[in-house]
PDB file of C-alpha atoms and ligand atoms in Angstrom:
ATOM      1  CA  MET S  18     -16.313 -11.707   8.018  1.00 88.00           C
ATOM      2  CA  ARG S  19     -12.841 -12.042   7.719  1.00 96.00           C
ATOM      3  CA  THR S  20     -10.968  -8.540   6.797  1.00 98.00           C
ATOM      4  CA  ALA S  21      -7.712  -7.707   6.526  1.00 98.00           C
ATOM      5  CA  ILE S  22      -5.610  -4.460   7.159  1.00 98.00           C
ATOM      6  CA  PHE S  23      -2.940  -2.902   4.269  1.00 98.00           C
ATOM      7  CA  PRO S  24      -0.977  -0.104   5.057  1.00 98.00           C
ATOM      8  CA  GLY S  25       1.268   1.127   3.654  1.00 98.00           C
ATOM      9  CA  SER S  26       2.354   5.472   2.397  1.00 98.00           C
ATOM     10  CA  PHE S  27       0.552   4.313  -0.783  1.00 98.00           C
ATOM     11  CA  ASP S  28       2.979   7.243  -2.219  1.00 98.00           C
ATOM     12  CA  PRO S  29       0.992   6.244  -5.683  1.00 98.00           C
ATOM     13  CA  ILE S  30       0.176   2.798  -5.160  1.00 98.00           C
ATOM     14  CA  THR S  31       2.174   0.656  -7.364  1.00 98.00           C
ATOM     15  CA  ASN S  32       1.426  -3.180  -9.754  1.00 97.00           C
ATOM     16  CA  GLY S  33       3.027  -4.642  -6.695  1.00 97.00           C
ATOM     17  CA  HIS S  34      -0.203  -3.268  -4.627  1.00 98.00           C
ATOM     18  CA  VAL S  35      -1.997  -4.455  -6.680  1.00 98.00           C
ATOM     19  CA  ASP S  36      -1.000  -7.717  -7.239  1.00 97.00           C
ATOM     20  CA  VAL S  37      -1.280  -8.211  -3.583  1.00 97.00           C
ATOM     21  CA  VAL S  38      -4.580  -7.024  -2.690  1.00 98.00           C
ATOM     22  CA  VAL S  39      -5.626  -8.669  -5.611  1.00 97.00           C
ATOM     23  CA  ARG S  40      -4.040 -12.209  -4.090  1.00 97.00           C
ATOM     24  CA  ALA S  41      -5.484 -11.468  -0.013  1.00 98.00           C
ATOM     25  CA  LEU S  42      -9.373 -11.594  -1.885  1.00 98.00           C
ATOM     26  CA  SER S  43      -8.952 -15.092  -2.613  1.00 97.00           C
ATOM     27  CA  MET S  44      -8.286 -15.359   1.276  1.00 97.00           C
ATOM     28  CA  PHE S  45      -9.787 -12.712   3.302  1.00 98.00           C
ATOM     29  CA  ASP S  46     -14.145 -11.065   3.205  1.00 98.00           C
ATOM     30  CA  SER S  47     -12.668  -8.163   2.396  1.00 98.00           C
ATOM     31  CA  VAL S  48      -9.150  -5.616   3.011  1.00 98.00           C
ATOM     32  CA  ILE S  49      -9.048  -2.613   3.729  1.00 98.00           C
ATOM     33  CA  VAL S  50      -5.747  -0.414   2.223  1.00 99.00           C
ATOM     34  CA  ALA S  51      -4.606   2.036   5.070  1.00 98.00           C
ATOM     35  CA  VAL S  52      -3.109   5.044   3.974  1.00 98.00           C
ATOM     36  CA  LEU S  53      -0.527   6.403   7.513  1.00 98.00           C
ATOM     37  CA  ASN S  54      -1.560   9.761   8.469  1.00 98.00           C
ATOM     38  CA  ASN S  55       2.403  10.934   8.336  1.00 95.00           C
ATOM     39  CA  PRO S  56       3.221  14.404   9.287  1.00 92.00           C
ATOM     40  CA  GLU S  57       6.961  13.705   9.555  1.00 93.00           C
ATOM     41  CA  LYS S  58       6.757  12.483   6.039  1.00 93.00           C
ATOM     42  CA  LYS S  59       6.561  14.971   2.881  1.00 94.00           C
ATOM     43  CA  SER S  60       4.561  12.664  -0.288  1.00 97.00           C
ATOM     44  CA  MET S  61       4.326  13.058  -3.463  1.00 97.00           C
ATOM     45  CA  PHE S  62       0.429  12.645  -3.460  1.00 98.00           C
ATOM     46  CA  THR S  63      -1.827  13.798   0.122  1.00 97.00           C
ATOM     47  CA  LEU S  64      -3.927  11.689   2.394  1.00 98.00           C
ATOM     48  CA  SER S  65      -6.531  12.318   1.112  1.00 98.00           C
ATOM     49  CA  GLU S  66      -5.847  12.287  -2.712  1.00 98.00           C
ATOM     50  CA  ARG S  67      -3.604   9.050  -1.813  1.00 98.00           C
ATOM     51  CA  VAL S  68      -6.436   7.214  -0.557  1.00 98.00           C
ATOM     52  CA  ALA S  69      -9.265   8.487  -3.071  1.00 98.00           C
ATOM     53  CA  LEU S  70      -6.737   7.156  -5.933  1.00 98.00           C
ATOM     54  CA  ILE S  71      -6.355   4.071  -4.731  1.00 98.00           C
ATOM     55  CA  GLN S  72     -10.481   4.297  -3.970  1.00 98.00           C
ATOM     56  CA  ASP S  73     -10.747   4.691  -8.074  1.00 98.00           C
ATOM     57  CA  VAL S  74      -8.453   1.864  -8.518  1.00 98.00           C
ATOM     58  CA  PHE S  75     -10.398  -0.570  -6.587  1.00 98.00           C
ATOM     59  CA  ALA S  76     -13.729   0.696  -8.446  1.00 98.00           C
ATOM     60  CA  ALA S  77     -14.786  -2.874  -9.121  1.00 98.00           C
ATOM     61  CA  GLU S  78     -14.222  -4.221  -6.481  1.00 97.00           C
ATOM     62  CA  GLY S  79     -17.252  -2.664  -4.393  1.00 97.00           C
ATOM     63  CA  GLN S  80     -16.825  -2.495  -0.552  1.00 97.00           C
ATOM     64  CA  ARG S  81     -14.953  -5.932  -0.667  1.00 98.00           C
ATOM     65  CA  VAL S  82     -11.205  -3.403  -0.767  1.00 98.00           C
ATOM     66  CA  LEU S  83     -11.756  -0.274   0.870  1.00 98.00           C
ATOM     67  CA  ALA S  84      -9.643   2.803   1.171  1.00 98.00           C
ATOM     68  CA  LYS S  85      -9.405   4.227   4.740  1.00 98.00           C
ATOM     69  CA  SER S  86      -7.047   6.335   6.190  1.00 98.00           C
ATOM     70  CA  PHE S  87      -4.935   6.467   9.869  1.00 98.00           C
ATOM     71  CA  SER S  88      -2.801   8.174  12.254  1.00 98.00           C
ATOM     72  CA  GLY S  89      -0.899   6.315  15.021  1.00 97.00           C
ATOM     73  CA  LEU S  90      -0.880   2.755  16.095  1.00 98.00           C
ATOM     74  CA  LEU S  91      -1.642   0.348  13.140  1.00 98.00           C
ATOM     75  CA  VAL S  92      -3.113  -2.241  15.653  1.00 98.00           C
ATOM     76  CA  ASP S  93      -4.757   0.132  17.268  1.00 98.00           C
ATOM     77  CA  PHE S  94      -6.057   0.939  13.379  1.00 98.00           C
ATOM     78  CA  ALA S  95      -6.461  -2.614  13.253  1.00 98.00           C
ATOM     79  CA  ARG S  96      -8.656  -3.723  16.595  1.00 98.00           C
ATOM     80  CA  SER S  97     -10.870  -0.210  15.592  1.00 98.00           C
ATOM     81  CA  GLN S  98     -11.870  -1.985  12.252  1.00 98.00           C
ATOM     82  CA  ASN S  99     -12.138  -5.967  13.972  1.00 97.00           C
ATOM     83  CA  ALA S 100      -9.779  -7.016  11.825  1.00 98.00           C
ATOM     84  CA  SER S 101      -7.677  -9.242  13.313  1.00 97.00           C
ATOM     85  CA  ILE S 102      -5.002  -9.700  10.174  1.00 98.00           C
ATOM     86  CA  ILE S 103      -2.037  -7.261   9.127  1.00 98.00           C
ATOM     87  CA  LEU S 104      -1.055  -7.799   4.802  1.00 98.00           C
ATOM     88  CA  ARG S 105       2.277  -7.117   3.841  1.00 98.00           C
ATOM     89  CA  GLY S 106       3.832  -7.619   0.298  1.00 97.00           C
ATOM     90  CA  LEU S 107       7.536  -8.977   0.640  1.00 95.00           C
ATOM     91  CA  ARG S 108       8.975  -8.543  -3.164  1.00 91.00           C
ATOM     92  CA  ALA S 109      12.444  -9.847  -2.442  1.00 88.00           C
ATOM     93  CA  ILE S 110      15.020 -10.292   0.308  1.00 88.00           C
ATOM     94  CA  SER S 111      15.989  -6.805   1.026  1.00 88.00           C
ATOM     95  CA  ASP S 112      12.200  -6.444   2.274  1.00 91.00           C
ATOM     96  CA  PHE S 113      12.539  -8.604   5.352  1.00 94.00           C
ATOM     97  CA  ASP S 114      14.619  -6.972   8.107  1.00 95.00           C
ATOM     98  CA  TYR S 115      12.485  -3.977   8.287  1.00 96.00           C
ATOM     99  CA  GLU S 116       9.335  -6.172   7.401  1.00 97.00           C
ATOM    100  CA  ALA S 117      10.651  -8.355  10.231  1.00 97.00           C
ATOM    101  CA  GLN S 118      11.075  -5.659  13.495  1.00 98.00           C
ATOM    102  CA  MET S 119       7.323  -4.555  11.999  1.00 98.00           C
ATOM    103  CA  ALA S 120       5.721  -7.746  12.455  1.00 98.00           C
ATOM    104  CA  LEU S 121       7.065  -8.365  15.778  1.00 98.00           C
ATOM    105  CA  MET S 122       6.816  -4.971  17.341  1.00 98.00           C
ATOM    106  CA  ASN S 123       3.352  -5.354  15.677  1.00 98.00           C
ATOM    107  CA  ARG S 124       3.145  -9.250  17.052  1.00 98.00           C
ATOM    108  CA  SER S 125       4.081  -7.350  21.015  1.00 98.00           C
ATOM    109  CA  LEU S 126       1.669  -4.681  21.325  1.00 98.00           C
ATOM    110  CA  ASP S 127      -0.702  -7.078  19.981  1.00 98.00           C
ATOM    111  CA  PRO S 128      -0.820 -10.746  20.435  1.00 98.00           C
ATOM    112  CA  ASN S 129      -4.719 -11.491  18.823  1.00 98.00           C
ATOM    113  CA  ILE S 130      -3.148  -9.321  15.728  1.00 98.00           C
ATOM    114  CA  GLU S 131      -1.129 -11.687  13.171  1.00 98.00           C
ATOM    115  CA  THR S 132       1.258 -10.475  10.211  1.00 98.00           C
ATOM    116  CA  VAL S 133       0.833 -12.403   6.483  1.00 98.00           C
ATOM    117  CA  PHE S 134       3.038 -12.154   3.849  1.00 97.00           C
ATOM    118  CA  LEU S 135       2.183 -12.301   0.039  1.00 97.00           C
ATOM    119  CA  MET S 136       5.048 -12.748  -2.326  1.00 94.00           C
ATOM    120  CA  ALA S 137       4.422 -10.353  -5.665  1.00 87.00           C
ATOM    121  CA  SER S 138       4.388 -11.296  -8.650  1.00 91.00           C
ATOM    122  CA  GLU S 139       7.864 -11.637 -10.386  1.00 92.00           C
ATOM    123  CA  ALA S 140       6.855  -8.651 -12.815  1.00 92.00           C
ATOM    124  CA  ASN S 141       6.918  -6.322 -10.221  1.00 91.00           C
ATOM    125  CA  SER S 142       8.879  -7.098  -7.919  1.00 90.00           C
ATOM    126  CA  TYR S 143      11.324  -4.233  -8.779  1.00 92.00           C
ATOM    127  CA  VAL S 144       8.114  -2.096  -8.339  1.00 95.00           C
ATOM    128  CA  SER S 145       8.405   0.884  -5.495  1.00 96.00           C
ATOM    129  CA  SER S 146       6.189   3.717  -5.317  1.00 97.00           C
ATOM    130  CA  SER S 147      10.010   5.704  -5.114  1.00 97.00           C
ATOM    131  CA  ILE S 148      11.104   4.237  -7.807  1.00 97.00           C
ATOM    132  CA  VAL S 149       7.777   5.057  -9.896  1.00 98.00           C
ATOM    133  CA  ARG S 150       7.890   8.740  -8.238  1.00 97.00           C
ATOM    134  CA  GLN S 151      11.179   9.318  -9.454  1.00 97.00           C
ATOM    135  CA  VAL S 152      11.085   8.152 -13.292  1.00 97.00           C
ATOM    136  CA  ALA S 153       7.789   9.381 -13.203  1.00 97.00           C
ATOM    137  CA  ARG S 154       9.691  13.052 -12.033  1.00 95.00           C
ATOM    138  CA  PHE S 155      12.158  12.691 -14.914  1.00 95.00           C
ATOM    139  CA  GLY S 156       9.690  11.847 -17.505  1.00 94.00           C
ATOM    140  CA  GLY S 157      10.222   7.995 -18.186  1.00 96.00           C
ATOM    141  CA  ASP S 158       6.848   5.525 -18.848  1.00 96.00           C
ATOM    142  CA  VAL S 159       5.313   4.450 -16.146  1.00 97.00           C
ATOM    143  CA  ARG S 160       2.823   2.235 -17.545  1.00 97.00           C
ATOM    144  CA  ARG S 161       3.980  -1.285 -16.256  1.00 96.00           C
ATOM    145  CA  LEU S 162       4.199  -0.009 -13.425  1.00 97.00           C
ATOM    146  CA  VAL S 163       0.992   1.529 -11.903  1.00 98.00           C
ATOM    147  CA  PRO S 164      -2.591   1.669 -12.602  1.00 98.00           C
ATOM    148  CA  ALA S 165      -3.893   3.680 -15.813  1.00 98.00           C
ATOM    149  CA  ARG S 166      -5.644   5.921 -13.122  1.00 98.00           C
ATOM    150  CA  ILE S 167      -2.507   6.501 -11.760  1.00 98.00           C
ATOM    151  CA  VAL S 168      -0.533   7.400 -14.537  1.00 97.00           C
ATOM    152  CA  GLU S 169      -3.331   9.921 -14.971  1.00 97.00           C
ATOM    153  CA  GLU S 170      -2.658  12.105 -12.575  1.00 97.00           C
ATOM    154  CA  LEU S 171       1.128  10.783 -12.240  1.00 97.00           C
ATOM    155  CA  ALA S 172       0.911  12.760 -16.054  1.00 96.00           C
ATOM    156  CA  LYS S 173      -0.846  15.536 -14.703  1.00 95.00           C
ATOM    157  CA  LYS S 174       1.854  16.070 -11.838  1.00 93.00           C
ATOM    158  CA  PHE S 175       4.573  15.692 -14.687  1.00 92.00           C
ATOM    159  CA  PRO S 176       3.570  17.212 -18.172  1.00 87.00           C
ATOM    160  CA  ALA S 177       5.947  15.999 -20.841  1.00 79.00           C
ATOM    161  CA  LYS S 178       8.391  18.661 -22.077  1.00 68.00           C
ATOM    162  CA  LYS S 179       8.024  19.648 -25.407  1.00 60.00           C
TER     163      LYS S 179
HETATM  164  O1  PNS I   6       4.735   0.373   2.801  1.00 73.87           O
HETATM  165  P1  PNS I   6       5.203   2.158   4.041  1.00 73.87           P
HETATM  166  O2  PNS I   6       5.437   2.935   3.983  1.00 73.87           O
HETATM  167  O3  PNS I   6       6.695   1.035   4.537  1.00 73.87           O
HETATM  168  O4  PNS I   6       5.008   1.897   5.936  1.00 73.87           O
HETATM  169  C1  PNS I   6       4.859   1.611   6.856  1.00 73.87           C
HETATM  170  C2  PNS I   6       3.893   1.389   7.711  1.00 73.87           C
HETATM  171  C3  PNS I   6       2.617   2.861   7.387  1.00 73.87           C
HETATM  172  C4  PNS I   6       3.008   0.032   7.851  1.00 73.87           C
HETATM  173  C5  PNS I   6       3.841   1.334   9.304  1.00 73.87           C
HETATM  174  O5  PNS I   6       4.704   3.387   8.483  1.00 73.87           O
HETATM  175  C6  PNS I   6       2.661   1.972  11.057  1.00 73.87           C
HETATM  176  O6  PNS I   6       2.251   0.956  10.327  1.00 73.87           O
HETATM  177  N1  PNS I   6       2.863   2.580  10.640  1.00 73.87           N
HETATM  178  C7  PNS I   6       2.519   3.203  11.953  1.00 73.87           C
HETATM  179  C8  PNS I   6       2.814   3.257  13.289  1.00 73.87           C
HETATM  180  C9  PNS I   6       2.651   2.329  14.029  1.00 73.87           C
HETATM  181  O7  PNS I   6       2.200   1.438  14.018  1.00 73.87           O
HETATM  182  N2  PNS I   6       3.864   1.380  14.299  1.00 73.87           N
HETATM  183  C10 PNS I   6       4.306   0.765  14.921  1.00 73.87           C
HETATM  184  C11 PNS I   6       4.796  -1.057  14.231  1.00 73.87           C
HETATM  185  S1  PNS I   6       5.845  -0.597  13.199  1.00 73.87           S
END
C-alpha cells in the first residue's frame, strides 16, 4: 500500500489541487490531503470546513482520497500515517524556491520520506487559493477555478450584490 501525503492550507481547495490529486492516483494507492492547522494564519474557511469540503470534493474516490488535518511537523504526520511520500504541485518556476526549501528541510528531518512534484495542467497553472479568494470576494466568476462544491460555499460567503 503506497500512500502519498498532499499537504497544504487548502483555503479553499482549487482545481489545481484536484488535478494534482487525480494525477497522483495513477501512481499511488491512496492520497491523504493533509490540511495544516495553523492558528497563526487567518483563513477564510475554518480548518474543519476545509477538511469537510475536500472530503466532499473527492467523495467519489472513496477511501483512496482522505482529508485529514494535522499540526506540527509534516514529516511526523507522514510517519503517523505510514506514508513515505510527500506530494506537492508545481505551477511555475516561481514556486521552485519555496518548494525546494521545504523539500530539502523535510528530507533533512526525515531522509526516508521523499517529496514528489507533479506539474498541474496548463489550464490550472495560474490558479491559487489566494487568487480564488480575491476573485470571489469581489464577485468575480470562480467556476473555472474551483470544484462546484467550493463555488457553492464561496457564493454563501459572498452573496452577489444586486
Ligand atoms: O500550500 P501551502 O499553504 O504553502 O502549504 C505549506 C505546508 C502546509 C506544506 C507547510 O507549511 C508545512 O508543511 N507545514 C508544517 C510544518 C513543517 O513541517 N515545517 C517544516 C517543513 S518546511
